[in-house]
mmCIF file of C-alpha atoms and ligand atoms in Angstrom:
data_model
loop_
_atom_site.group_PDB
_atom_site.id
_atom_site.type_symbol
_atom_site.label_atom_id
_atom_site.label_comp_id
_atom_site.label_asym_id
_atom_site.label_seq_id
_atom_site.Cartn_x
_atom_site.Cartn_y
_atom_site.Cartn_z
ATOM 1 C CA MET A 1 -24.382 0.925 -30.769
ATOM 2 C CA LYS A 2 -27.319 1.640 -28.479
ATOM 3 C CA GLY A 3 -26.125 3.945 -26.084
ATOM 4 C CA ILE A 4 -22.570 2.431 -24.272
ATOM 5 C CA PHE A 5 -22.916 -0.652 -25.952
ATOM 6 C CA PRO A 6 -21.019 -2.202 -29.316
ATOM 7 C CA ILE A 7 -24.120 -4.176 -30.101
ATOM 8 C CA GLU A 8 -23.288 -6.239 -32.988
ATOM 9 C CA LYS A 9 -20.673 -7.362 -30.761
ATOM 10 C CA PHE A 10 -22.460 -8.288 -28.044
ATOM 11 C CA ARG A 11 -25.050 -10.289 -30.781
ATOM 12 C CA GLU A 12 -20.999 -12.934 -31.055
ATOM 13 C CA LEU A 13 -20.644 -14.171 -28.165
ATOM 14 C CA ARG A 14 -22.361 -16.158 -26.195
ATOM 15 C CA THR A 15 -24.736 -14.397 -23.379
ATOM 16 C CA PRO A 16 -25.013 -14.405 -20.743
ATOM 17 C CA PHE A 17 -21.191 -11.948 -19.884
ATOM 18 C CA TYR A 18 -19.720 -9.410 -18.249
ATOM 19 C CA TYR A 19 -19.118 -6.210 -20.204
ATOM 20 C CA TYR A 20 -16.372 -4.106 -18.163
ATOM 21 C CA ASP A 21 -16.156 -0.611 -19.634
ATOM 22 C CA THR A 22 -11.982 -0.120 -19.470
ATOM 23 C CA LYS A 23 -12.635 3.831 -19.608
ATOM 24 C CA VAL A 24 -15.431 3.623 -17.288
ATOM 25 C CA LEU A 25 -12.196 1.653 -15.003
ATOM 26 C CA ARG A 26 -9.458 3.840 -16.302
ATOM 27 C CA ASP A 27 -11.371 7.095 -15.236
ATOM 28 C CA THR A 28 -12.369 5.677 -11.366
ATOM 29 C CA LEU A 29 -8.710 4.925 -10.992
ATOM 30 C CA ALA A 30 -7.790 8.257 -12.433
ATOM 31 C CA CYS A 31 -9.637 9.939 -10.448
ATOM 32 C CA ILE A 32 -8.705 7.822 -6.793
ATOM 33 C CA LYS A 33 -5.306 8.893 -8.077
ATOM 34 C CA LYS A 34 -6.110 12.586 -8.345
ATOM 35 C CA GLU A 35 -7.533 13.048 -4.263
ATOM 36 C CA ILE A 36 -5.492 11.246 -2.636
ATOM 37 C CA GLY A 37 -2.785 12.550 -4.658
ATOM 38 C CA ARG A 38 -3.891 15.090 -2.241
ATOM 39 C CA TYR A 39 -2.597 13.300 0.926
ATOM 40 C CA PRO A 40 0.780 11.640 0.708
ATOM 41 C CA ASN A 41 0.800 9.395 3.376
ATOM 42 C CA TYR A 42 -2.828 7.630 2.243
ATOM 43 C CA ASN A 43 -2.869 4.223 0.262
ATOM 44 C CA VAL A 44 -5.364 2.610 -1.434
ATOM 45 C CA HIS A 45 -5.181 -1.135 -1.430
ATOM 46 C CA TYR A 46 -7.813 -2.697 -4.344
ATOM 47 C CA ALA A 47 -10.392 -5.299 -2.574
ATOM 48 C CA VAL A 48 -9.807 -8.517 -4.466
ATOM 49 C CA LYS A 49 -12.941 -10.165 -3.052
ATOM 50 C CA ALA A 50 -14.465 -7.504 -5.143
ATOM 51 C CA ASN A 51 -13.796 -8.665 -8.996
ATOM 52 C CA ALA A 52 -10.656 -10.775 -9.531
ATOM 53 C CA ASN A 53 -11.334 -11.385 -13.171
ATOM 54 C CA PRO A 54 -7.436 -11.350 -14.019
ATOM 55 C CA LYS A 55 -7.591 -8.099 -17.347
ATOM 56 C CA VAL A 56 -9.417 -5.832 -14.331
ATOM 57 C CA LEU A 57 -7.194 -6.655 -11.866
ATOM 58 C CA THR A 58 -4.749 -5.682 -14.346
ATOM 59 C CA ILE A 59 -5.243 -2.730 -15.145
ATOM 60 C CA ILE A 60 -6.681 -1.783 -11.730
ATOM 61 C CA ARG A 61 -1.662 -3.260 -10.186
ATOM 62 C CA GLU A 62 -1.203 -0.490 -13.982
ATOM 63 C CA SER A 63 -2.868 2.225 -12.466
ATOM 64 C CA GLY A 64 -0.437 1.643 -8.854
ATOM 65 C CA LEU A 65 -3.436 0.574 -6.085
ATOM 66 C CA GLY A 66 -2.033 -2.276 -3.826
ATOM 67 C CA ALA A 67 -5.011 -5.245 -3.159
ATOM 68 C CA ASP A 68 -6.983 -6.529 -0.166
ATOM 69 C CA CYS A 69 -6.865 -10.005 -0.218
ATOM 70 C CA VAL A 70 -8.541 -12.065 1.905
ATOM 71 C CA SER A 71 -6.885 -15.955 0.521
ATOM 72 C CA GLY A 72 -4.899 -18.026 0.026
ATOM 73 C CA GLY A 73 -5.715 -17.545 -3.573
ATOM 74 C CA GLU A 74 -6.994 -13.728 -4.074
ATOM 75 C CA ILE A 75 -2.968 -13.258 -3.081
ATOM 76 C CA ARG A 76 -2.167 -15.721 -6.257
ATOM 77 C CA ALA A 77 -4.711 -13.491 -8.149
ATOM 78 C CA ALA A 78 -2.721 -10.479 -6.945
ATOM 79 C CA ILE A 79 1.028 -11.703 -7.762
ATOM 80 C CA LYS A 80 0.393 -13.380 -10.776
ATOM 81 C CA ALA A 81 -1.194 -9.563 -11.900
ATOM 82 C CA GLY A 82 1.931 -7.935 -11.355
ATOM 83 C CA VAL A 83 0.583 -5.836 -7.319
ATOM 84 C CA ALA A 84 3.618 -6.209 -5.608
ATOM 85 C CA ALA A 85 3.817 -8.443 -2.301
ATOM 86 C CA ASN A 86 4.392 -5.063 0.262
ATOM 87 C CA GLN A 87 1.147 -3.747 -1.104
ATOM 88 C CA ILE A 88 -0.845 -6.271 0.139
ATOM 89 C CA VAL A 89 -2.561 -7.074 2.811
ATOM 90 C CA PHE A 90 -4.638 -10.164 3.923
ATOM 91 C CA ALA A 91 -7.862 -10.284 5.520
ATOM 92 C CA GLY A 92 -10.191 -12.913 7.348
ATOM 93 C CA VAL A 93 -11.402 -14.212 10.180
ATOM 94 C CA GLY A 94 -9.900 -17.742 9.295
ATOM 95 C CA LYS A 95 -6.943 -17.608 7.282
ATOM 96 C CA ALA A 96 -6.409 -21.414 7.135
ATOM 97 C CA ASP A 97 -2.519 -22.377 7.311
ATOM 98 C CA TRP A 98 -1.360 -22.626 4.028
ATOM 99 C CA GLU A 99 -2.540 -19.742 2.942
ATOM 100 C CA ILE A 100 -0.786 -17.550 5.921
ATOM 101 C CA ASN A 101 2.081 -19.085 5.251
ATOM 102 C CA LEU A 102 1.507 -17.785 1.480
ATOM 103 C CA GLY A 103 1.313 -14.466 2.475
ATOM 104 C CA LEU A 104 5.065 -15.924 5.063
ATOM 105 C CA GLU A 105 6.727 -16.673 1.851
ATOM 106 C CA TYR A 106 5.955 -13.553 0.034
ATOM 107 C CA ASN A 107 6.324 -11.992 2.807
ATOM 108 C CA ILE A 108 3.240 -9.468 2.562
ATOM 109 C CA PHE A 109 2.743 -6.168 3.223
ATOM 110 C CA CYS A 110 0.704 -7.352 6.182
ATOM 111 C CA PHE A 111 -1.654 -9.508 7.984
ATOM 112 C CA ASN A 112 -5.365 -8.481 9.181
ATOM 113 C CA VAL A 113 -4.837 -10.802 11.881
ATOM 114 C CA GLU A 114 -8.827 -11.202 14.266
ATOM 115 C CA SER A 115 -8.631 -13.469 16.783
ATOM 116 C CA ILE A 116 -5.235 -14.628 19.886
ATOM 117 C CA PRO A 117 -5.415 -17.483 18.640
ATOM 118 C CA GLU A 118 -4.711 -16.394 14.916
ATOM 119 C CA LEU A 119 -2.389 -14.326 16.252
ATOM 120 C CA GLU A 120 -0.386 -17.482 17.654
ATOM 121 C CA VAL A 121 -0.967 -19.697 14.865
ATOM 122 C CA ILE A 122 0.851 -16.613 12.441
ATOM 123 C CA ASN A 123 3.413 -16.179 15.353
ATOM 124 C CA GLU A 124 4.377 -20.295 15.040
ATOM 125 C CA LEU A 125 3.533 -20.346 11.046
ATOM 126 C CA ALA A 126 6.558 -17.670 11.354
ATOM 127 C CA ALA A 127 9.084 -18.556 13.285
ATOM 128 C CA ALA A 128 8.558 -21.758 10.606
ATOM 129 C CA GLN A 129 9.480 -19.611 8.485
ATOM 130 C CA GLY A 130 12.496 -18.605 10.936
ATOM 131 C CA LYS A 131 10.938 -14.237 9.310
ATOM 132 C CA VAL A 132 8.773 -11.478 11.761
ATOM 133 C CA ALA A 133 5.392 -11.822 9.637
ATOM 134 C CA LYS A 134 3.425 -7.669 10.786
ATOM 135 C CA VAL A 135 0.246 -7.450 12.598
ATOM 136 C CA ALA A 136 -1.804 -5.344 12.281
ATOM 137 C CA PHE A 137 -5.412 -5.812 15.205
ATOM 138 C CA ARG A 138 -8.574 -5.673 13.368
ATOM 139 C CA ILE A 139 -10.454 -4.272 15.578
ATOM 140 C CA ASN A 140 -14.187 -3.552 16.481
ATOM 141 C CA PRO A 141 -15.335 -0.606 16.481
ATOM 142 C CA ASN A 142 -19.353 -0.641 17.404
ATOM 143 C CA VAL A 143 -19.609 1.851 14.533
ATOM 144 C CA GLY A 144 -23.568 0.417 12.679
ATOM 145 C CA ALA A 145 -23.470 1.710 8.571
ATOM 146 C CA HIS A 146 -26.579 2.617 6.943
ATOM 147 C CA THR A 147 -26.692 -0.384 4.712
ATOM 148 C CA HIS A 148 -28.392 -4.322 4.606
ATOM 149 C CA ALA A 149 -28.407 -6.046 6.831
ATOM 150 C CA ASN A 150 -25.823 -8.532 5.576
ATOM 151 C CA ILE A 151 -23.671 -5.863 4.803
ATOM 152 C CA THR A 152 -22.743 -4.833 7.792
ATOM 153 C CA THR A 153 -19.538 -5.737 9.864
ATOM 154 C CA GLY A 154 -18.544 -3.563 12.365
ATOM 155 C CA LEU A 155 -21.549 -3.797 14.653
ATOM 156 C CA ALA A 156 -20.488 -6.153 18.534
ATOM 157 C CA GLU A 157 -22.901 -8.810 17.255
ATOM 158 C CA ASN A 158 -20.514 -9.274 14.065
ATOM 159 C CA LYS A 159 -18.472 -12.355 14.204
ATOM 160 C CA PHE A 160 -15.456 -9.662 12.958
ATOM 161 C CA GLY A 161 -12.659 -8.999 14.318
ATOM 162 C CA ILE A 162 -11.498 -8.379 17.938
ATOM 163 C CA SER A 163 -13.727 -6.194 20.463
ATOM 164 C CA MET A 164 -12.596 -2.843 21.814
ATOM 165 C CA GLN A 165 -12.082 -4.303 25.493
ATOM 166 C CA ASP A 166 -9.144 -6.511 24.190
ATOM 167 C CA MET A 167 -7.618 -4.739 22.357
ATOM 168 C CA GLU A 168 -4.972 -3.891 24.339
ATOM 169 C CA THR A 169 -4.781 -7.131 25.404
ATOM 170 C CA VAL A 170 -4.238 -8.215 22.620
ATOM 171 C CA ILE A 171 -1.386 -5.927 21.960
ATOM 172 C CA ASP A 172 0.007 -6.252 24.515
ATOM 173 C CA VAL A 173 -0.449 -10.679 23.422
ATOM 174 C CA ALA A 174 1.527 -9.396 20.149
ATOM 175 C CA LEU A 175 4.018 -7.510 21.648
ATOM 176 C CA THR A 176 5.983 -10.637 23.756
ATOM 177 C CA MET A 177 5.644 -12.796 20.259
ATOM 178 C CA LYS A 178 9.141 -12.418 18.441
ATOM 179 C CA HIS A 179 8.088 -13.876 14.849
ATOM 180 C CA VAL A 180 5.165 -11.353 14.418
ATOM 181 C CA LYS A 181 5.837 -7.701 15.088
ATOM 182 C CA PHE A 182 2.991 -4.867 15.462
ATOM 183 C CA ILE A 183 2.258 -2.837 13.085
ATOM 184 C CA GLY A 184 -1.031 -1.882 12.648
ATOM 185 C CA LEU A 185 -5.109 -1.283 13.680
ATOM 186 C CA HIS A 186 -7.606 -2.098 10.800
ATOM 187 C CA PHE A 187 -11.161 -1.174 11.124
ATOM 188 C CA HIS A 188 -14.136 -2.197 8.433
ATOM 189 C CA ILE A 189 -17.479 -1.192 9.078
ATOM 190 C CA GLY A 190 -20.146 -2.808 5.658
ATOM 191 C CA SER A 191 -19.940 -2.229 2.683
ATOM 192 C CA GLN A 192 -22.539 -0.095 0.470
ATOM 193 C CA ILE A 193 -22.316 3.084 2.630
ATOM 194 C CA LEU A 194 -23.310 6.317 0.649
ATOM 195 C CA ASP A 195 -23.850 8.160 4.749
ATOM 196 C CA MET A 196 -20.080 9.854 5.350
ATOM 197 C CA GLY A 197 -21.589 10.191 8.766
ATOM 198 C CA ASP A 198 -20.837 6.277 9.346
ATOM 199 C CA PHE A 199 -17.315 6.641 8.148
ATOM 200 C CA VAL A 200 -16.632 10.010 10.158
ATOM 201 C CA ALA A 201 -18.331 7.796 13.473
ATOM 202 C CA LEU A 202 -15.530 5.715 12.620
ATOM 203 C CA CYS A 203 -13.189 8.183 12.682
ATOM 204 C CA ASN A 204 -14.629 9.363 15.972
ATOM 205 C CA ARG A 205 -14.281 5.846 17.323
ATOM 206 C CA VAL A 206 -10.319 5.062 15.608
ATOM 207 C CA ASN A 207 -9.617 8.718 17.417
ATOM 208 C CA GLU A 208 -10.576 7.947 20.158
ATOM 209 C CA LEU A 209 -8.788 4.801 21.005
ATOM 210 C CA GLN A 210 -6.053 5.632 19.148
ATOM 211 C CA ASP A 211 -5.859 8.398 22.859
ATOM 212 C CA ARG A 212 -6.533 5.203 24.709
ATOM 213 C CA LEU A 213 -3.700 3.657 22.577
ATOM 214 C CA GLU A 214 -0.944 6.393 23.504
ATOM 215 C CA ALA A 215 -2.241 7.290 27.255
ATOM 216 C CA ARG A 216 -0.151 3.461 27.724
ATOM 217 C CA HIS A 217 3.172 4.978 25.226
ATOM 218 C CA ILE A 218 2.441 2.721 22.206
ATOM 219 C CA LEU A 219 2.854 4.103 18.969
ATOM 220 C CA VAL A 220 0.820 2.838 15.604
ATOM 221 C CA GLU A 221 2.479 3.289 12.400
ATOM 222 C CA HIS A 222 -0.563 2.366 10.429
ATOM 223 C CA ILE A 223 -4.362 2.779 10.172
ATOM 224 C CA ASN A 224 -6.307 1.227 7.811
ATOM 225 C CA VAL A 225 -10.140 1.875 7.486
ATOM 226 C CA GLY A 226 -11.706 -0.349 4.999
ATOM 227 C CA GLY A 227 -13.244 0.413 2.135
ATOM 228 C CA GLY A 228 -17.153 0.840 1.884
ATOM 229 C CA LEU A 229 -18.441 3.290 -0.217
ATOM 230 C CA GLY A 230 -21.481 2.500 -2.251
ATOM 231 C CA ILE A 231 -21.679 3.632 -6.236
ATOM 232 C CA ASP A 232 -25.530 5.168 -7.294
ATOM 233 C CA TYR A 233 -27.879 1.346 -8.705
ATOM 234 C CA ASP A 234 -30.369 3.498 -9.534
ATOM 235 C CA HIS A 235 -28.618 5.388 -11.808
ATOM 236 C CA PRO A 236 -25.469 4.604 -13.549
ATOM 237 C CA ASN A 237 -25.353 6.875 -15.496
ATOM 238 C CA ARG A 238 -25.678 9.811 -13.600
ATOM 239 C CA GLN A 239 -22.047 9.624 -11.646
ATOM 240 C CA PRO A 240 -20.552 6.701 -12.841
ATOM 241 C CA ILE A 241 -17.479 7.587 -10.610
ATOM 242 C CA PRO A 242 -18.130 7.231 -7.465
ATOM 243 C CA ASP A 243 -17.810 10.271 -4.555
ATOM 244 C CA PHE A 244 -14.462 10.120 -4.463
ATOM 245 C CA LYS A 245 -13.352 13.493 -2.688
ATOM 246 C CA SER A 246 -16.180 13.930 0.334
ATOM 247 C CA TYR A 247 -14.339 10.422 1.290
ATOM 248 C CA PHE A 248 -10.767 10.646 1.722
ATOM 249 C CA SER A 249 -11.414 14.362 2.485
ATOM 250 C CA ALA A 250 -14.356 13.322 5.797
ATOM 251 C CA TYR A 251 -11.100 11.314 6.555
ATOM 252 C CA ALA A 252 -8.345 13.761 5.732
ATOM 253 C CA THR A 253 -11.329 16.531 8.108
ATOM 254 C CA HIS A 254 -11.896 13.473 10.682
ATOM 255 C CA LEU A 255 -9.021 10.742 11.592
ATOM 256 C CA LYS A 256 -5.937 12.755 13.772
ATOM 257 C CA LEU A 257 -3.333 11.068 11.626
ATOM 258 C CA ARG A 258 -0.751 11.155 13.386
ATOM 259 C CA PRO A 259 2.784 12.919 11.323
ATOM 260 C CA HIS A 260 4.836 9.331 11.877
ATOM 261 C CA GLN A 261 1.359 7.582 10.624
ATOM 262 C CA THR A 262 0.356 6.615 7.126
ATOM 263 C CA LEU A 263 -3.376 5.975 6.445
ATOM 264 C CA HIS A 264 -4.862 3.062 4.372
ATOM 265 C CA PHE A 265 -8.416 2.206 2.375
ATOM 266 C CA GLU A 266 -9.815 -1.469 1.410
ATOM 267 C CA LEU A 267 -11.715 -0.024 -1.528
ATOM 268 C CA GLY A 268 -13.688 -2.729 -4.138
ATOM 269 C CA ARG A 269 -17.092 -1.937 -4.511
ATOM 270 C CA ALA A 270 -16.315 1.868 -5.258
ATOM 271 C CA VAL A 271 -13.175 0.937 -8.089
ATOM 272 C CA THR A 272 -14.685 -1.518 -10.292
ATOM 273 C CA GLY A 273 -18.825 -1.424 -9.590
ATOM 274 C CA GLN A 274 -20.300 1.099 -11.819
ATOM 275 C CA CYS A 275 -17.753 -0.009 -14.812
ATOM 276 C CA GLY A 276 -18.683 -3.685 -15.146
ATOM 277 C CA THR A 277 -22.368 -5.219 -16.427
ATOM 278 C CA LEU A 278 -24.236 -7.581 -17.079
ATOM 279 C CA ILE A 279 -24.897 -9.056 -20.732
ATOM 280 C CA SER A 280 -27.973 -11.317 -21.016
ATOM 281 C CA LYS A 281 -30.095 -12.476 -23.484
ATOM 282 C CA VAL A 282 -34.319 -13.046 -23.498
ATOM 283 C CA LEU A 283 -34.913 -16.154 -24.164
ATOM 284 C CA TYR A 284 -39.253 -16.404 -23.821
ATOM 285 C CA VAL A 285 -41.481 -13.317 -22.704
ATOM 286 C CA LYS A 286 -43.990 -15.173 -21.008
ATOM 287 C CA LYS A 287 -47.918 -13.517 -20.284
ATOM 288 C CA GLY A 288 -49.536 -14.886 -17.058
ATOM 289 C CA ALA A 289 -53.128 -13.771 -15.552
ATOM 290 C CA ASN A 290 -52.537 -10.442 -13.977
ATOM 291 C CA LYS A 291 -48.353 -10.293 -14.983
ATOM 292 C CA GLN A 292 -45.889 -10.354 -17.785
ATOM 293 C CA PHE A 293 -42.292 -12.333 -17.296
ATOM 294 C CA ALA A 294 -38.596 -11.496 -19.723
ATOM 295 C CA ILE A 295 -36.875 -14.951 -18.951
ATOM 296 C CA LEU A 296 -33.302 -14.063 -18.937
ATOM 297 C CA ASP A 297 -30.452 -16.555 -20.055
ATOM 298 C CA ALA A 298 -29.326 -15.541 -17.108
ATOM 299 C CA GLY A 299 -29.315 -16.168 -13.443
ATOM 300 C CA MET A 300 -28.656 -15.799 -10.143
ATOM 301 C CA THR A 301 -26.065 -17.945 -10.257
ATOM 302 C CA ASP A 302 -24.419 -15.429 -12.248
ATOM 303 C CA LEU A 303 -25.946 -12.512 -10.838
ATOM 304 C CA ILE A 304 -26.929 -13.389 -7.149
ATOM 305 C CA ARG A 305 -27.416 -10.081 -5.193
ATOM 306 C CA PRO A 306 -30.614 -9.415 -6.584
ATOM 307 C CA ALA A 307 -31.238 -13.070 -4.445
ATOM 308 C CA LEU A 308 -29.092 -12.928 -2.266
ATOM 309 C CA TYR A 309 -29.381 -8.892 -0.401
ATOM 310 C CA GLN A 310 -33.059 -7.865 -2.330
ATOM 311 C CA ALA A 311 -29.838 -5.156 -4.622
ATOM 312 C CA HIS A 312 -31.245 -3.443 -6.815
ATOM 313 C CA HIS A 313 -29.684 -3.952 -10.549
ATOM 314 C CA LYS A 314 -30.979 -1.214 -13.171
ATOM 315 C CA MET A 315 -31.925 -3.257 -15.900
ATOM 316 C CA GLU A 316 -31.906 -1.618 -19.230
ATOM 317 C CA ASN A 317 -33.151 -3.392 -23.401
ATOM 318 C CA ILE A 318 -30.372 -2.394 -24.827
ATOM 319 C CA THR A 319 -31.426 -3.550 -28.634
ATOM 320 C CA SER A 320 -35.395 -2.140 -28.642
ATOM 321 C CA ASP A 321 -36.643 1.508 -29.230
ATOM 322 C CA GLU A 322 -40.389 0.219 -27.968
ATOM 323 C CA ALA A 323 -42.321 1.247 -25.825
ATOM 324 C CA MET A 324 -42.112 0.649 -21.997
ATOM 325 C CA GLN A 325 -44.202 -2.176 -20.708
ATOM 326 C CA THR A 326 -43.299 -3.203 -16.906
ATOM 327 C CA TYR A 327 -41.959 -6.929 -16.601
ATOM 328 C CA ASP A 328 -40.940 -9.111 -13.941
ATOM 329 C CA VAL A 329 -37.572 -10.121 -15.429
ATOM 330 C CA VAL A 330 -36.403 -13.563 -13.129
ATOM 331 C CA GLY A 331 -33.439 -15.659 -14.183
ATOM 332 C CA PRO A 332 -33.794 -19.785 -15.206
ATOM 333 C CA ILE A 333 -32.591 -21.361 -12.618
ATOM 334 C CA CYS A 334 -35.121 -23.522 -10.449
ATOM 335 C CA GLU A 335 -35.737 -21.116 -7.163
ATOM 336 C CA SER A 336 -37.949 -18.568 -6.659
ATOM 337 C CA SER A 337 -35.386 -16.028 -5.081
ATOM 338 C CA ASP A 338 -34.585 -16.345 -9.118
ATOM 339 C CA VAL A 339 -35.922 -12.634 -9.743
ATOM 340 C CA PHE A 340 -34.154 -9.590 -10.278
ATOM 341 C CA GLY A 341 -36.840 -7.674 -10.576
ATOM 342 C CA LYS A 342 -40.073 -6.721 -10.264
ATOM 343 C CA ALA A 343 -42.352 -4.804 -12.399
ATOM 344 C CA VAL A 344 -39.028 -2.982 -14.273
ATOM 345 C CA ASP A 345 -39.888 -0.086 -16.814
ATOM 346 C CA LEU A 346 -38.166 -1.799 -20.524
ATOM 347 C CA ASN A 347 -38.635 -1.417 -23.429
ATOM 348 C CA GLY A 348 -40.557 -3.827 -25.494
ATOM 349 C CA VAL A 349 -39.624 -6.799 -24.797
ATOM 350 C CA LYS A 350 -39.405 -9.823 -28.132
ATOM 351 C CA ARG A 351 -37.148 -13.330 -27.692
ATOM 352 C CA GLY A 352 -33.597 -12.824 -28.777
ATOM 353 C CA ASP A 353 -33.793 -9.170 -27.206
ATOM 354 C CA LEU A 354 -31.028 -7.995 -25.028
ATOM 355 C CA ILE A 355 -30.997 -6.901 -21.313
ATOM 356 C CA ALA A 356 -27.968 -5.222 -19.732
ATOM 357 C CA LEU A 357 -28.075 -5.441 -15.592
ATOM 358 C CA ARG A 358 -25.858 -2.012 -15.498
ATOM 359 C CA SER A 359 -23.417 -1.485 -11.633
ATOM 360 C CA ALA A 360 -22.375 -5.624 -11.964
ATOM 361 C CA GLY A 361 -19.324 -4.771 -12.017
ATOM 362 C CA ALA A 362 -18.031 -5.388 -8.106
ATOM 363 C CA TYR A 363 -19.335 -9.121 -6.305
ATOM 364 C CA GLY A 364 -21.133 -9.716 -9.751
ATOM 365 C CA GLU A 365 -19.332 -11.989 -11.684
ATOM 366 C CA ILE A 366 -17.463 -13.314 -8.642
ATOM 367 C CA MET A 367 -20.124 -14.410 -7.048
ATOM 368 C CA ALA A 368 -20.890 -16.527 -9.588
ATOM 369 C CA SER A 369 -21.694 -19.693 -9.219
ATOM 370 C CA SER A 370 -22.738 -23.319 -10.875
ATOM 371 C CA TYR A 371 -25.336 -24.196 -9.699
ATOM 372 C CA ASN A 372 -27.780 -26.315 -12.040
ATOM 373 C CA CYS A 373 -24.701 -27.204 -13.641
ATOM 374 C CA ARG A 374 -23.890 -24.369 -15.019
ATOM 375 C CA GLU A 375 -21.391 -22.451 -16.410
ATOM 376 C CA LEU A 376 -20.084 -19.691 -15.731
ATOM 377 C CA PRO A 377 -20.155 -16.396 -17.122
ATOM 378 C CA LYS A 378 -17.064 -14.743 -19.243
ATOM 379 C CA GLY A 379 -15.791 -11.094 -18.548
ATOM 380 C CA TYR A 380 -15.016 -9.140 -21.780
ATOM 381 C CA THR A 381 -13.507 -5.620 -21.362
ATOM 382 C CA SER A 382 -14.208 -3.221 -24.017
ATOM 383 C CA GLU A 383 -11.025 -2.808 -25.292
ATOM 384 C CA GLU A 384 -11.023 -6.953 -26.465
ATOM 385 C CA LEU A 385 -14.858 -5.770 -28.063
ATOM 386 C CA VAL A 386 -13.936 -3.045 -30.021
HETATM 387 N N1 LLP B 401 -11.459 -4.858 4.087
HETATM 388 C C1 LLP B 401 -13.349 -5.626 4.269
HETATM 389 C C2 LLP B 401 -12.107 -6.145 5.411
HETATM 390 C C3 LLP B 401 -15.112 -6.523 3.909
HETATM 391 O O1 LLP B 401 -14.569 -7.361 4.280
HETATM 392 C C4 LLP B 401 -14.706 -5.398 2.530
HETATM 393 C C5 LLP B 401 -15.363 -6.471 1.849
HETATM 394 C C6 LLP B 401 -13.983 -4.818 1.543
HETATM 395 C C7 LLP B 401 -12.524 -3.787 2.318
HETATM 396 C C8 LLP B 401 -14.786 -3.892 1.020
HETATM 397 O O2 LLP B 401 -15.429 -2.868 0.749
HETATM 398 P P1 LLP B 401 -16.281 -2.151 -0.125
HETATM 399 O O3 LLP B 401 -15.318 -1.164 -0.675
HETATM 400 O O4 LLP B 401 -15.989 -3.162 -1.592
HETATM 401 O O5 LLP B 401 -17.532 -1.797 0.124
HETATM 402 N N2 LLP B 401 -20.772 -8.835 -1.630
HETATM 403 C C9 LLP B 401 -21.611 -8.332 -0.928
HETATM 404 C C10 LLP B 401 -20.445 -7.187 -0.284
HETATM 405 C C11 LLP B 401 -19.991 -8.104 0.672
HETATM 406 C C12 LLP B 401 -18.037 -7.069 1.046
HETATM 407 C C13 LLP B 401 -17.908 -7.548 2.275
HETATM 408 N N3 LLP B 401 -16.339 -6.654 2.619
HETATM 409 C C14 LLP B 401 -21.988 -6.919 -2.206
HETATM 410 O O6 LLP B 401 -22.383 -7.629 -3.047
HETATM 411 O O7 LLP B 401 -22.848 -5.944 -1.433
#
């Protein structure tokens, strides 16, 4: 065992694979529970899109969090892991009829609706099932977030949500419908946000919108502010548990929640990000004209974030104590974007060494693909490998 990894066990497994440290996950969940415990009307729905590995989902469900789903498949995964249907919210800009029907059959807590055409379909399908669907409107707050452009969602130019100027119209339409019940407002400004000021800007916008609605005597039971809290990719060991205290207290301080209201969160990355590591084997060390490459058996098919968002995942050679050298760390896929990092310092690398790509528990395994007819990576928990 070097550091935090059971290397002897790793040697028995086919690489690449995801490794989930359940102590980190459980400690993270305990911290969330402790911090939201201070606010009786706060509720966290784990964003299943970040990681739907059944073992990970089950641990999250055991901690009592609900689920934020964006597809029928995610609703099924959440239900299978034991999440109560009345703790499931269902978001997404393009919900298919079968997915809406599934949500209705399970009587999920709420549909986060993104357009009038979608609202009409939900009303129709609910009528056919003889039900009333609870809906919240996802409002695009036009609040920027200091994060990568591909994961900013709350700007007017993004496809998500209903624009602020249409908010009252949409609510008026919903109030005329017999098979939907308007219960709340939903927001989400982006992901991997570390500047609490961005969340404060969202709170200010929510306050404005609430005042506007109250002037028209429209009362909202639930406010859902989405997710977005980021993690420290550069130093996964320094602060493995994100700063939930500052996060929730930013909302407690700045969001003017009415006494009867419940505040909902949809955290994904902050829950699972730091517990996961992609473990990969070095196939070859190749000398180039002016650099050397460490060629791994993991590629962008196993972890796409570096190729897609120029994301940085800290890399460590967990089987070498040799002096540091500099490598371009790449995968085997036939794409020049299949690069995990350039000029990365690693303990001297040789064929067969194991490289850990850290902070990969969110949007890692779940975004894997079988491009090049590759097998999907498996996921193991630390509890299985003792
Ligand atoms: N709620 C909504 C409506 C969302 O769209 C998202 C993420 C979340 C909650 C959860 O956000 P989180 O707490 O994880 O930041 N694949 C990208 C991230 C895409 C996020 C999409 N929406 C990545 O690897 O960085």
